[in-house]
Short mmCIF file of C-alpha atoms in Angstrom, two decimals:
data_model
loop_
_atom_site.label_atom_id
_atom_site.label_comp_id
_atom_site.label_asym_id
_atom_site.label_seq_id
_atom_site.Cartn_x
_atom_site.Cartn_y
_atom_site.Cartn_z
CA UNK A 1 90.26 85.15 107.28
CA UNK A 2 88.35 85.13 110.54
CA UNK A 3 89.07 81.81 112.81
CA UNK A 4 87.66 80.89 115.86
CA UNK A 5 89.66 80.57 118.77
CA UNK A 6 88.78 78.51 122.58
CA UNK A 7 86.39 80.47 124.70
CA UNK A 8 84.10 82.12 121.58
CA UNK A 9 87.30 84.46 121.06
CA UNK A 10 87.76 85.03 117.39
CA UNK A 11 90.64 86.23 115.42
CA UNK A 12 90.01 88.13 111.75
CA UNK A 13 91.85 90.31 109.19
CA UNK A 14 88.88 92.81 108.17
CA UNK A 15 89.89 96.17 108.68
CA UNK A 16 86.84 97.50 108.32
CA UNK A 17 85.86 95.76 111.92
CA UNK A 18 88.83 97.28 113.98
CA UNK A 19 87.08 99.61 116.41
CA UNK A 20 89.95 102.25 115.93
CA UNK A 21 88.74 104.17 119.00
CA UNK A 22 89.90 100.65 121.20
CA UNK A 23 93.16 100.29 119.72
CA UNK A 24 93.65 104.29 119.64
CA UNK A 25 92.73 104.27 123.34
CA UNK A 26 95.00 101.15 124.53
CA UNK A 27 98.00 102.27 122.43
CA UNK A 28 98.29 106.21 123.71
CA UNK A 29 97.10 105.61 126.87
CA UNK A 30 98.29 102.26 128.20
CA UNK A 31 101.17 101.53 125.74
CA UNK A 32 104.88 102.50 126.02
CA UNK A 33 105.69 102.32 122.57
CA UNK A 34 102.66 104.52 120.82
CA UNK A 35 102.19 107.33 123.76
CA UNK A 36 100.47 109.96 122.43
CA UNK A 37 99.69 108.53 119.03
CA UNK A 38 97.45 110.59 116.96
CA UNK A 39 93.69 109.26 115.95
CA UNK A 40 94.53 109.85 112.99
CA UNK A 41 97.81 108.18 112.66
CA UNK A 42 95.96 104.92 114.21
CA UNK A 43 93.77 105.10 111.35
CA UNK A 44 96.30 105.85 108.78
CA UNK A 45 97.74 103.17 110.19
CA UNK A 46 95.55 100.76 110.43
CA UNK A 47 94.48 101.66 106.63
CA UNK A 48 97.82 101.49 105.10
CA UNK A 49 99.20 98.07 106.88
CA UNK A 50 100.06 95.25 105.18
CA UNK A 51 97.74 93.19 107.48
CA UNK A 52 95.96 93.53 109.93
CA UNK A 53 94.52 90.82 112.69
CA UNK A 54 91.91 91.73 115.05
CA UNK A 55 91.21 89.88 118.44
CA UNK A 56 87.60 90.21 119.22
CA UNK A 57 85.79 88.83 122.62
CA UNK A 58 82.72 86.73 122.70
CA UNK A 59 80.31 89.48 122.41
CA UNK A 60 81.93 90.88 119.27
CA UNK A 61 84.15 93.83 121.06
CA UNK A 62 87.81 94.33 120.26
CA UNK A 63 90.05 92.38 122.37
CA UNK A 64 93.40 92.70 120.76
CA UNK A 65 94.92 93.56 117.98
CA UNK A 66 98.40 93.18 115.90
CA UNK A 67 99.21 95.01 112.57
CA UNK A 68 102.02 93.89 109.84
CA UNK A 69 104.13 96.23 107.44
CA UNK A 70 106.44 93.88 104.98
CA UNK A 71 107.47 94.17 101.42
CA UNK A 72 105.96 90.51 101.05
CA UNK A 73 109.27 89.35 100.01
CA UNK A 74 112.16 90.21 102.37
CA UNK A 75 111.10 91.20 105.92
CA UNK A 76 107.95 91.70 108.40
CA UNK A 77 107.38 93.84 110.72
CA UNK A 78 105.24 93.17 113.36
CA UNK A 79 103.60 96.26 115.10
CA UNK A 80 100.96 97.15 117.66
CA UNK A 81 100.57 94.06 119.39
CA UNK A 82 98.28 93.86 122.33
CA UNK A 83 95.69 91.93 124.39
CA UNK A 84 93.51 94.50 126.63
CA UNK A 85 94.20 93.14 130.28
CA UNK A 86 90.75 91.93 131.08
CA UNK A 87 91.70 88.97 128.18
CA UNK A 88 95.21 88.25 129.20
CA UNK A 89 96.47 84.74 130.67
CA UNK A 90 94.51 82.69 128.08
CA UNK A 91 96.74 82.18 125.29
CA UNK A 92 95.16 84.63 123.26
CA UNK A 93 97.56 86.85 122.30
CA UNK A 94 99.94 83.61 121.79
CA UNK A 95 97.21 82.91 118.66
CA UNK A 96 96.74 86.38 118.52
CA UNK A 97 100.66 86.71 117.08
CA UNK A 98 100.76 83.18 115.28
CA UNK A 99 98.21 84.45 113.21
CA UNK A 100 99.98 87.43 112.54
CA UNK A 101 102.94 86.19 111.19
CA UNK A 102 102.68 82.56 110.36
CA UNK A 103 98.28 83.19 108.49
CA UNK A 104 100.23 85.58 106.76
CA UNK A 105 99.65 84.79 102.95
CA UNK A 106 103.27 85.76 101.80
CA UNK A 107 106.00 84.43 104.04
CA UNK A 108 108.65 86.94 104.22
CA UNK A 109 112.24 85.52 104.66
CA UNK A 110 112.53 87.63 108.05
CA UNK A 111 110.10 88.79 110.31
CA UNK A 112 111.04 91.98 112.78
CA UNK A 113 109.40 93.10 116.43
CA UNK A 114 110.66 95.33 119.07
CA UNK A 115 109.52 94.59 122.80
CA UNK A 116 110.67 95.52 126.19
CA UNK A 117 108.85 92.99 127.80
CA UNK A 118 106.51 90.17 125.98
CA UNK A 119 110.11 88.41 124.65
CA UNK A 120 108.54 85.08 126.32
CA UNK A 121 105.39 85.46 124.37
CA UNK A 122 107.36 86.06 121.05
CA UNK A 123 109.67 83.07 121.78
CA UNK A 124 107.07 80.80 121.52
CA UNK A 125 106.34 81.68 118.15
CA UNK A 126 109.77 81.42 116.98
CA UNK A 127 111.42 84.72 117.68
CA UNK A 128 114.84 84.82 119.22
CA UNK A 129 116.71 87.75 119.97
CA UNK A 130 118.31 89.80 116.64
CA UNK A 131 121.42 88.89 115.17
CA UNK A 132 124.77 90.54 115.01
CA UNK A 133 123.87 92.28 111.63
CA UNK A 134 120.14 94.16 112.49
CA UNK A 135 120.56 97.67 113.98
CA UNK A 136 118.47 100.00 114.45
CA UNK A 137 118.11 103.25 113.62
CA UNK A 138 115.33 105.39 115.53
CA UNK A 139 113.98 108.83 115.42
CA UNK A 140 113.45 111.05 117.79
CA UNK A 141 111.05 114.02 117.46
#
């Protein structure tokens, strides 16, 4: 899939275009939810998701990215979501998520997230906050 978005911005699923050293950077550095995150974890999971949907600016350099982990059946998860600041305010991430969840090519009966602080962006896709019967269950290393 690649589709082209206002601006020259395009959106695609080829993994093999993620410039893993971008989204490494912007999720240990300037994430709060990946801090630290191996290379090689990005990689690993980049290579292993679902899906994958890349933002990418004008002049062909990562601008974004979101990755998907579902069992194609039951539930999505929707992970890594991000717009690199100097591309925020335009919608894009907006498209960035649609894409995401509704491009997907299986439509899972549930999709998941977890923010602190985009729930505004996520509404306008459809996402509400969880219901009285998901928990969660993290772990701590």
């Amino acid at each position: 899939m690649k589709r082209t978005l206002a601006g020259g911005f395009e959106l695609d699923d080829d993994t093999s275009r993620v410039d893993i050293d971008v989204v490494h950077r912007y999720l240990t550095n300037d994430s709060y939810w990946a801090k630290g995150r191996s290379r090689e974890t990005v990689e690993r999971l980049v290579r292993d998701a679902t899906r994958i949907v890349g933002l990418y600016a004008p002049d062909g350099n990562q601008a974004g990215f979101a990755r998907v982990v579902t069992d194609e059946v039951s539930f999505g998860w929707l992970a890594d979501v991000f717009v690199l600041p100097d591309y925020r305010h335009r919608g894009l991430g907006v498209e960035l998520v649609r894409e995401a969840v509704d491009g997907h090519p299986v439509q899972p009966r549930q999709w998941l997230l977890g923010t602190l602080d985009a729930h505004t962006l996520y509404e306008k896709i459809g996402f509400g906050p969880p219901s009285d019967r998901i928990m969660h269950r993290r772990q701590f290393t």
